[in-house]
Coordinates of C-alpha atoms and ligand atoms in Angstrom, one line a residue:
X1451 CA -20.2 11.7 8.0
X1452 CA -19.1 14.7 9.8
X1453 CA -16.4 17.1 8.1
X1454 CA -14.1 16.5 10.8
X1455 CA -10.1 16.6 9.1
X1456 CA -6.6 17.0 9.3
X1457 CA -5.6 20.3 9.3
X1458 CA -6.3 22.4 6.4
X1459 CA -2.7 23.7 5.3
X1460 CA -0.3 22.5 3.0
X1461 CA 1.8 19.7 4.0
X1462 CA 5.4 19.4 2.9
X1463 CA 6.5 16.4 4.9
X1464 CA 4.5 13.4 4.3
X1465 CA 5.6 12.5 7.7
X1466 CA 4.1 15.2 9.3
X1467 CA 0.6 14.7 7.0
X1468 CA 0.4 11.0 8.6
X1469 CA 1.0 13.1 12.3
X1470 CA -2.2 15.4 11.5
X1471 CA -4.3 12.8 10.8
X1472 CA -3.0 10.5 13.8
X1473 CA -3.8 14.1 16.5
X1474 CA -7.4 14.3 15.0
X1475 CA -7.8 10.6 15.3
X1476 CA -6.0 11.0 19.1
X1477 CA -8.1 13.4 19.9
X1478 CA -11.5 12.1 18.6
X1479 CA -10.6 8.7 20.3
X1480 CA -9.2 10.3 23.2
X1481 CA -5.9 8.3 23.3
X1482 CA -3.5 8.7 25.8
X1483 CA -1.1 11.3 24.9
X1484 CA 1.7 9.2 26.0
X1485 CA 1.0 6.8 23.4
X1486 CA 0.7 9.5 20.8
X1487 CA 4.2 10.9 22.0
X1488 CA 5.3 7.0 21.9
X1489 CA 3.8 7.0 17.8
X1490 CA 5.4 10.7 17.1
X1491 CA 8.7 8.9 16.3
X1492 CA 9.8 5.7 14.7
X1493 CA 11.8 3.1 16.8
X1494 CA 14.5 2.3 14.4
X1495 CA 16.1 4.6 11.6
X1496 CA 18.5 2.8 9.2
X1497 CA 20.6 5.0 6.3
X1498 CA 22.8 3.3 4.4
X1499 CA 25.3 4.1 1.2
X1500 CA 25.5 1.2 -1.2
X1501 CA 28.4 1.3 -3.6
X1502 CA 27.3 -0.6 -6.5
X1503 CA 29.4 -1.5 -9.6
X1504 CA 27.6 -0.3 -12.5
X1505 CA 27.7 -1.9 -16.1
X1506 CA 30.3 0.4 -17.1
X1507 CA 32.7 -0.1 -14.7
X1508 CA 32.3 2.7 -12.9
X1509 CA 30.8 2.5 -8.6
X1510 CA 27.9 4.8 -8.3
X1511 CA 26.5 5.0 -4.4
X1512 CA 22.9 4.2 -3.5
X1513 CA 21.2 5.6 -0.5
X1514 CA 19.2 3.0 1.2
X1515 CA 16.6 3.3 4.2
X1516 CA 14.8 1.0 6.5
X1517 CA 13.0 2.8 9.0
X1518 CA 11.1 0.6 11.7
X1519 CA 8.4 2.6 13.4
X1520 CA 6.5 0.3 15.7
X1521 CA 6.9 -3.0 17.0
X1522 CA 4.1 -2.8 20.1
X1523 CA 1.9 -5.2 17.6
X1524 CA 4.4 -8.0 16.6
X1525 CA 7.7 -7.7 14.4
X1526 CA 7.6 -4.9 11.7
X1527 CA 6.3 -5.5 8.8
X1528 CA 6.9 -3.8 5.1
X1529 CA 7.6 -3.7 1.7
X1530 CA 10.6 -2.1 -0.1
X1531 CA 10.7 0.8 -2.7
X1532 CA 12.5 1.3 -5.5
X1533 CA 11.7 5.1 -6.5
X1534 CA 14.1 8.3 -7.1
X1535 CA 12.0 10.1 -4.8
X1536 CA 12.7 7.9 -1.4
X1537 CA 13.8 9.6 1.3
X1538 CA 14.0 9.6 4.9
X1539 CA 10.9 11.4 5.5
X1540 CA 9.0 9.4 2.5
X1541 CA 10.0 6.3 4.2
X1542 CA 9.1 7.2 7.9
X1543 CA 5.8 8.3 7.2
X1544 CA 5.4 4.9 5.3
X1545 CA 6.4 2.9 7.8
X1546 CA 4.2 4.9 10.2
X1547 CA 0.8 3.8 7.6
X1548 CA 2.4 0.0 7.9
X1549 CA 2.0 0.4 11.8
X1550 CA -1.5 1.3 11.3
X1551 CA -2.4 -0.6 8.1
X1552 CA -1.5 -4.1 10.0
X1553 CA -3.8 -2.9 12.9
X1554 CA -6.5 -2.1 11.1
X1555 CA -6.3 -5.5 9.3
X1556 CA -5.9 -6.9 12.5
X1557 CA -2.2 -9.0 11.6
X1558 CA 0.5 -9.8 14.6
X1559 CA 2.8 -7.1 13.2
X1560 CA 4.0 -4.0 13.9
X1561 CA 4.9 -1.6 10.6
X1562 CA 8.1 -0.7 8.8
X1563 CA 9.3 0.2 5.0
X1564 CA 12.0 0.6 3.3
X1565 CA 13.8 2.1 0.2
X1566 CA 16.8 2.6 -2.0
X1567 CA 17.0 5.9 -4.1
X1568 CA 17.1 4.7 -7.7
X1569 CA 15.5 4.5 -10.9
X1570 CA 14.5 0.9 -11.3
X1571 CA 13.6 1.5 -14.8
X1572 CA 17.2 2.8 -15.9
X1573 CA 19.1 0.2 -14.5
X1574 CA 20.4 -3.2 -16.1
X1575 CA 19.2 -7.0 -14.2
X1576 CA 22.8 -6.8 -13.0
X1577 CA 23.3 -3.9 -11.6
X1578 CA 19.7 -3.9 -9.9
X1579 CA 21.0 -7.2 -8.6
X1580 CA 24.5 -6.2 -7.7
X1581 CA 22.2 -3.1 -5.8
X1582 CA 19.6 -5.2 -3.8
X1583 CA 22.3 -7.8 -2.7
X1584 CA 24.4 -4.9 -1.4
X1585 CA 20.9 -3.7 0.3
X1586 CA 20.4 -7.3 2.4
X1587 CA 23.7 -7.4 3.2
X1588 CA 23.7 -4.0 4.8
X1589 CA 20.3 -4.9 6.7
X1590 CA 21.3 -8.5 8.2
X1591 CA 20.9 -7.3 12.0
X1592 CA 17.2 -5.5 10.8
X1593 CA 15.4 -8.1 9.4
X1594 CA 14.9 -11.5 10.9
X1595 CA 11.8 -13.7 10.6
X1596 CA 10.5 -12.9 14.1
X1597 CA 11.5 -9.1 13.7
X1598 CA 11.3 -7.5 10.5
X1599 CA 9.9 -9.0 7.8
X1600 CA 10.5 -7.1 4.4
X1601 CA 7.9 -7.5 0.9
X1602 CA 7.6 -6.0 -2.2
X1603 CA 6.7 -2.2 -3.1
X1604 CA 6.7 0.5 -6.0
X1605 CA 9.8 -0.4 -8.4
X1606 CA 10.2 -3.8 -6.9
X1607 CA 9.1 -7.7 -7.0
X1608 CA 9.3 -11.0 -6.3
X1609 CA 12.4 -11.1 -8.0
X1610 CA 14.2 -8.9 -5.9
X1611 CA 12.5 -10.5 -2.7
X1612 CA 14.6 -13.6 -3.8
X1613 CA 17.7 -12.4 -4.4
X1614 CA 17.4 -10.6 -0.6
X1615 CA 16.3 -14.0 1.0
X1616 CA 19.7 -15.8 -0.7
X1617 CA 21.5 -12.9 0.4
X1618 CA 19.8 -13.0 4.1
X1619 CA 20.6 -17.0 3.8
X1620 CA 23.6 -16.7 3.2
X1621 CA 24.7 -14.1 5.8
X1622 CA 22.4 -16.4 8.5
X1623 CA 23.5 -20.3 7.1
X1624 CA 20.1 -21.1 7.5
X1625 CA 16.9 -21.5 5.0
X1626 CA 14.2 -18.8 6.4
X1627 CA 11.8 -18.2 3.7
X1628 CA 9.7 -16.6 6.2
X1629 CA 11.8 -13.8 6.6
X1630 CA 10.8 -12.0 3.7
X1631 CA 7.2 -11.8 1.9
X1632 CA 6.1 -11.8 -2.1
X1633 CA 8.2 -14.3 -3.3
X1634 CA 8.1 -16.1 -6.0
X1635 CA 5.5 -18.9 -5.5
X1636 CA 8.7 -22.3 -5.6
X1637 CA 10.8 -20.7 -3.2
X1638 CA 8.2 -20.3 -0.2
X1639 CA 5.8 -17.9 -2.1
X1640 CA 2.1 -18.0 -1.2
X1641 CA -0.2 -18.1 -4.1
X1642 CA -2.5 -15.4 -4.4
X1643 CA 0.2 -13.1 -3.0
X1644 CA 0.5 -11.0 -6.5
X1645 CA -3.1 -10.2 -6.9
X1646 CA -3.7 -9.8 -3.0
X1647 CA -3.8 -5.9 -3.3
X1648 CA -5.9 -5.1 -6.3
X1649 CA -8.1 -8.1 -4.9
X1650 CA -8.8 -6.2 -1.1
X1651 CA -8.9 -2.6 -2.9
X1652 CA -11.9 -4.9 -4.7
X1653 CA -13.8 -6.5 -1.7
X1654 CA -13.3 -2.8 -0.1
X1655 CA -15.3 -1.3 -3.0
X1656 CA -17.6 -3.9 -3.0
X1657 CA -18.0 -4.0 1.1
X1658 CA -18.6 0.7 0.2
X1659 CA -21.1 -0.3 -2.9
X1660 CA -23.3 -1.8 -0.7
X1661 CA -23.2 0.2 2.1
X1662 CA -23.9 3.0 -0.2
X1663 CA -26.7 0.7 -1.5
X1664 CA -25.3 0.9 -4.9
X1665 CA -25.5 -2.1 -7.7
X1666 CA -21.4 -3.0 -9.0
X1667 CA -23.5 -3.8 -11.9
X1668 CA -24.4 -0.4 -12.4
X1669 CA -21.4 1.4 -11.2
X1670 CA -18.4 3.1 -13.5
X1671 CA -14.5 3.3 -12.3
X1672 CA -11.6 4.7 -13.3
X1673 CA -8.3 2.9 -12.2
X1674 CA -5.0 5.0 -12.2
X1675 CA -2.2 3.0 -12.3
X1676 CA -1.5 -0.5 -14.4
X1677 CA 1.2 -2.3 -12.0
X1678 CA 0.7 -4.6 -9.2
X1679 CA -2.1 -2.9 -7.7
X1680 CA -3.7 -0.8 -10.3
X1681 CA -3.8 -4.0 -13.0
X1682 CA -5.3 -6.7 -10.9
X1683 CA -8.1 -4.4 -9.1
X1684 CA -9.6 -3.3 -12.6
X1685 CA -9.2 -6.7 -13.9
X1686 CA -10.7 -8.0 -10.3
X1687 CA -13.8 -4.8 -10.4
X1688 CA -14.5 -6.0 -14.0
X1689 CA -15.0 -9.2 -13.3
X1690 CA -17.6 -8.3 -10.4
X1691 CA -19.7 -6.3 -13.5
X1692 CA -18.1 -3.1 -12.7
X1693 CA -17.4 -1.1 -15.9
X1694 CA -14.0 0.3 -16.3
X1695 CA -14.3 3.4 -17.7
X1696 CA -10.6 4.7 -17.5
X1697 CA -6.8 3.3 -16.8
X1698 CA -3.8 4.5 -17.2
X1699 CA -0.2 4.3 -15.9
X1700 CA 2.8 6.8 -16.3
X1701 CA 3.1 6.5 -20.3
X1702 CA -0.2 7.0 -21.7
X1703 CA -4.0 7.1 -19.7
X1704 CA -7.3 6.0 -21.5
X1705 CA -11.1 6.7 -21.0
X1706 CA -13.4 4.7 -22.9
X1707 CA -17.5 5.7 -21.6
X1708 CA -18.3 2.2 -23.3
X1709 CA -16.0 0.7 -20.9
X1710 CA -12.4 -0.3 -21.3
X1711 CA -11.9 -3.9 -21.7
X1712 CA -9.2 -4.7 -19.0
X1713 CA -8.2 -8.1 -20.9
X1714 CA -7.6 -6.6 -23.9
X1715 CA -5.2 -4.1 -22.0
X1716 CA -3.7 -6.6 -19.6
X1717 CA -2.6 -8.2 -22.8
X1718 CA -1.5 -5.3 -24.4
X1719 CA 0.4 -4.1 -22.0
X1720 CA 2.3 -8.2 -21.4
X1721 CA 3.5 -7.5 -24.9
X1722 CA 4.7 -3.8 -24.8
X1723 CA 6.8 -3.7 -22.2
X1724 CA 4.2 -3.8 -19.4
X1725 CA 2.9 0.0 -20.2
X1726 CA 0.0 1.2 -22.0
X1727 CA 1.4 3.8 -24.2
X1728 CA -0.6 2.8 -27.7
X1729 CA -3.0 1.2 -26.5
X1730 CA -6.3 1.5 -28.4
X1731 CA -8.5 0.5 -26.6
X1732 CA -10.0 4.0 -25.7
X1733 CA -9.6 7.8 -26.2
X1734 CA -6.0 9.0 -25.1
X1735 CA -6.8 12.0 -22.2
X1736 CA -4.2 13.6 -20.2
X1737 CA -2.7 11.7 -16.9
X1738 CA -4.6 14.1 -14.5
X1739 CA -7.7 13.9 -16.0
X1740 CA -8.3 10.4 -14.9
X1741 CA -8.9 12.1 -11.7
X1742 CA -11.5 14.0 -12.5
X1743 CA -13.3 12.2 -15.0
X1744 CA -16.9 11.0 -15.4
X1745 CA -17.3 8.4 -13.4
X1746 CA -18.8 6.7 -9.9
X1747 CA -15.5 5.4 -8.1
X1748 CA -12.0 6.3 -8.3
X1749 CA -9.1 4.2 -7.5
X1750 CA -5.7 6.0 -7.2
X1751 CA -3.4 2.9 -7.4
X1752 CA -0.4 5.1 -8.8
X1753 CA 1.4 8.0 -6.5
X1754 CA 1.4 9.6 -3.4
X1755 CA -0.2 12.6 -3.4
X1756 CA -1.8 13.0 -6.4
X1757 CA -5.5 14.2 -5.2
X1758 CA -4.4 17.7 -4.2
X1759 CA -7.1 19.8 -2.9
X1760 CA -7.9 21.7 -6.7
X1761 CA -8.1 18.4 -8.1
X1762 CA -10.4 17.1 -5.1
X1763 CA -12.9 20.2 -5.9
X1764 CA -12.8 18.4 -9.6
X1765 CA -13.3 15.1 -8.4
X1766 CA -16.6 13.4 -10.0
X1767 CA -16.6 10.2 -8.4
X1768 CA -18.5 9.2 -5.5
X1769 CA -16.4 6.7 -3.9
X1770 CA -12.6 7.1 -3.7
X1771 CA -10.4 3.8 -2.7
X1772 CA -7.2 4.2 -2.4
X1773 CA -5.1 1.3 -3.7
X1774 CA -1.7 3.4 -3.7
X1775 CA -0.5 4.3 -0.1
X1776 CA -1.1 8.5 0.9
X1777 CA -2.7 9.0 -2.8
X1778 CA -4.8 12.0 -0.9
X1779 CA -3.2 15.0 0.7
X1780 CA -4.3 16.2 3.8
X1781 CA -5.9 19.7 2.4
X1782 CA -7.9 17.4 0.0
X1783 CA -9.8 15.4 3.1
X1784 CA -12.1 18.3 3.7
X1785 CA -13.3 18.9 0.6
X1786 CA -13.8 15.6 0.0
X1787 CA -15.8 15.3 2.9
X1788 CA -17.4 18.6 2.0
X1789 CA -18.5 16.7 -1.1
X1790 CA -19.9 14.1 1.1
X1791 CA -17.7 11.0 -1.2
X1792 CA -16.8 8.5 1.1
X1793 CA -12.8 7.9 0.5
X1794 CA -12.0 4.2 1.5
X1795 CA -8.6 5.2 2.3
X1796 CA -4.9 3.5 1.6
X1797 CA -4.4 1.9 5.6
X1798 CA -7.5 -0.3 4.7
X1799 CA -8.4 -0.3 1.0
X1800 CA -4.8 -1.5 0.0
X1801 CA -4.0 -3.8 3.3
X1802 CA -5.2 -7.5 1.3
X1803 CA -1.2 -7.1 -0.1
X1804 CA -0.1 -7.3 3.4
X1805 CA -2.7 -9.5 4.2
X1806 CA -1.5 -12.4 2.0
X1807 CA 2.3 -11.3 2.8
X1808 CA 0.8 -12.6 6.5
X1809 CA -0.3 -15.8 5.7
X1810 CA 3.2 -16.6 3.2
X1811 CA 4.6 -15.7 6.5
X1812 CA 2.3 -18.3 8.6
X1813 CA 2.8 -21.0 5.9
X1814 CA 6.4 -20.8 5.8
X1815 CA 6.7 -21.2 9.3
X1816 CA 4.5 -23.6 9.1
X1817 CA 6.4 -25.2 6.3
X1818 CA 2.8 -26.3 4.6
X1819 CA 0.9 -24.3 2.3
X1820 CA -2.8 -23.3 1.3
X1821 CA -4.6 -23.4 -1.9
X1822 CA -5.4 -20.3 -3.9
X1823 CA -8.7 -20.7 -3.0
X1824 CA -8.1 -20.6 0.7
X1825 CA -5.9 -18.1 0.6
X1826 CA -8.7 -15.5 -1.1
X1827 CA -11.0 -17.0 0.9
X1828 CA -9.5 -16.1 3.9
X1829 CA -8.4 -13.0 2.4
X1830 CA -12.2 -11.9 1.8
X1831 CA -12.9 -12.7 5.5
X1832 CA -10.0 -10.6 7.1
X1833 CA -11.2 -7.8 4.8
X1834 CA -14.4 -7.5 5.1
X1835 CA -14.0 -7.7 9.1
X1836 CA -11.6 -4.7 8.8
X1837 CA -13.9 -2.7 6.9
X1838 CA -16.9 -3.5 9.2
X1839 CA -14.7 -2.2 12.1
X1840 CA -13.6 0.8 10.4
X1841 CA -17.6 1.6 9.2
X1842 CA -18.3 1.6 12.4
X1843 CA -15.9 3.5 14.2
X1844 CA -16.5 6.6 11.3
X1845 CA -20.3 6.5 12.4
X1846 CA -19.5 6.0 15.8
X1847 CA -17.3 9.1 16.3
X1848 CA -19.4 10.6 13.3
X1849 CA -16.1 11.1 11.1
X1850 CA -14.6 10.2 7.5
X1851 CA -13.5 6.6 7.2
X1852 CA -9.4 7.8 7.2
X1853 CA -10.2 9.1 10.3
X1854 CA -12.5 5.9 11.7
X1855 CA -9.3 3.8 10.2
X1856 CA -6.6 5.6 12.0
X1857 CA -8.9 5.1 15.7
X1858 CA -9.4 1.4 14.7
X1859 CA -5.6 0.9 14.5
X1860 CA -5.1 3.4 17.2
X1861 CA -7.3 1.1 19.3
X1862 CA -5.0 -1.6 19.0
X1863 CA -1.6 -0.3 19.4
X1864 CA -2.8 1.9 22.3
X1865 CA -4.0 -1.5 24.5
X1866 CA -0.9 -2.8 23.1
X1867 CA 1.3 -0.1 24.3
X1868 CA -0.5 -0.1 27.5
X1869 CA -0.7 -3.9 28.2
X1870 CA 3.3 -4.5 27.7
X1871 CA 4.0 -1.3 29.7
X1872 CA 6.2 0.2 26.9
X1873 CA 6.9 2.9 28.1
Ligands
LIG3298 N1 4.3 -2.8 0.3 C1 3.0 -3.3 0.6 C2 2.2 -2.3 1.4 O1 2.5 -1.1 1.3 C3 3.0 -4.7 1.2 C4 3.7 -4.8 2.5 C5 3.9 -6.2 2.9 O2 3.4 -7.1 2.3 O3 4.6 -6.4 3.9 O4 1.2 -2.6 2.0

């Protein structure tokens, strides 16, 4: 793989990072710079303020966002997050990787996200309630089963997916399950839907392993993050043979070169609040350090932007896949590519969530729904076809596999764009 990257300066906006990488991909691919200009912004921008009655009787206003940023593929799809650090940039630039990730995965949808500035942690059941009811409300004319189809995200679940498909139900007098994604399995969820992205950023690995002729048998990882993603893909690597080396999440992070055993910590972490802080089942290192540790692949399944080019020069891994969405900064692409580790990165390696979110989607319009087993199974397939494509576009245009994934979405939305004359 070439060394071919984003450019090399520091990126403030994370909105501008995803635009660096989609003008190398352009330009490798040689798009059509209308299309790029089309991509440059999203389609929709929604703000709202959310006055919210708080537990002690006192209104405090939330700022909400939905941004849509293309529709060329199908209605937008995307989760919602609950974070203190959501803004409209944040959100744009996610809703931009949604655009690409459904490509790349080849699903009937365009992309969108959205967010509310909060701190999920630090509010009651009510008031989060009270907060996300207040959200659907103010988004009744954005999302609609055939036109934008919201899903979990960081700081939010299935619950919250419920109480925004009673709210949407109520405001429409109709029952459209399919309207929203990552439910809860008796209202119209699909099963397999909560481990769907730990499970595809584990067929990605396994789909790199063996391109990289290595044995999972063989092969150390460290996971960072325990929630959604972060817990099922260790507990789904270990069970392929993989030996977990390190986990940790944002109260305490463990390496164990004996390997970590990911029951015992699943467990744990069921009983104590869902974190890891006391675990014992390894040596307590600092949060970074997971990074950089000894081992053969990385999964970032935390933060955005935590591989920042000083820890990428530290990196020890081989294989990066990147469960959370933008873990890498732009800077830190060429030296990873320097270092010759092959980065599977967030638009593909974390796409089986949206994936599964497709097919609750297909079975509730269908009103009949799948096994788990044929869920995964079909899962698997849609996977390992996107990361074929994607392998081959990076040796095809001799370029990373971020940059292969951006051209196979690109692809798409660019015949797209040109076949409905958008423009
Ligand atoms: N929030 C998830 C993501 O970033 C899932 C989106 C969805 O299922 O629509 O991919």
């Amino acid at each position: 793989m070439s060394t071919q990257t984003a450019n090399a300066t520091a990126h403030e906006s994370m909105f501008e990072a995803v635009l660096a990488r989609l003008d190398v991909a352009a330009k490798l691919m040689n798009m059509s710079e209308d299309v790029a200009t089309i991509l440059r912004s999203p389609i929709k921008q929604v703000k709202v303020s959310l006055p919210v009655m708080m537990d002690n009787g006192k209104i405090q206003v939330f700022e909400g966002y939905r941004i849509v940023h293309s529709t060329v593929l199908g209605p937008s799809k995307g989760g919602i997050r609950y974070a203190m650090d959501v803004n409209q940039d944040e959100v744009m630039a996610l809703a931009a990787w949604m655009s690409f990730k459904c490509a790349v995965a080849n699903l009937p949808y365009g992309g969108a996200k959205g967010g509310i500035k909060c701190d999920p942690r630090a509010m009651s059941v009510g008031e989060l309630e009270r907060m996300t009811r207040a959200y659907a409300t103010s988004m009744k004319d954005v999302f609609g089963v055939n036109k934008d189809i919201p899903a979990p995200d960081m700081g939010t679940s299935g619950r919250e997916m419920a109480w925004i498909l009673d709210e949407f139900n109520k405001v429409t007098g109709e029952d459209s399950p399919g309207v929203i994604t990552g439910k809860p399995i008796v209202i119209g969820g699909s099963l397999g839907r909560d481990a769907a992205t730990g499970r595809g950023v584990m067929v990605n690995t396994l789909a790199a392993l063996k391109k990289m002729n290595l044995n999972p048998k063989e092969i150390t990882a460290a996971v960072q993050g325990f929630g959604n993603v972060g817990s099922h893909a260790a507990r789904l690597l270990a069970e392929q043979g993989i030996k977990i080396v390190a986990i940790g999440d944002h109260t305490a992070t463990f390496y164990n070169e004996k390997g970590i055993d990911i029951k015992e910590a699943l467990e744990y972490a069921a009983k104590n609040g869902r974190v890891l802080k006391g675990f014992k089942g390894g040596t307590e290192i600092k949060s970074n350090e997971i990074l950089t540790c000894k081992c053969d692949v990385l999964v970032p399944a935390a933060l955005q932007n935590v591989i920042t080019e000083e820890i990428a020069h530290g990196i020890q891994a081989k294989l990066i896949v990147e469960g959370a969405n933008g873990p890498t900064m732009p800077e830190a692409d060429a030296v990873l590519n320097d270092k010759k580790i092959i980065v599977v990165p967030d638009i593909l390696a974390n796409s089986g969530g949206v994936t599964v979110s497709y097919f609750e989607w297909v079975q509730n319009k269908a009103g009949y729904y799948w096994s788990e087993n044929e869920v995964n199974t079909k899962h698997d397939e849609k996977m390992e076809l996107a990361f074929s494509s994607v392998w081959h576009n990076a040796s095809h245009y001799k370029t990373s596999m971020r940059i292969a994934a951006y051209i196979t979405a690109l692809q798409k939305i660019e015949q797209g764009v040109q076949l409905k004359g958008n423009y």
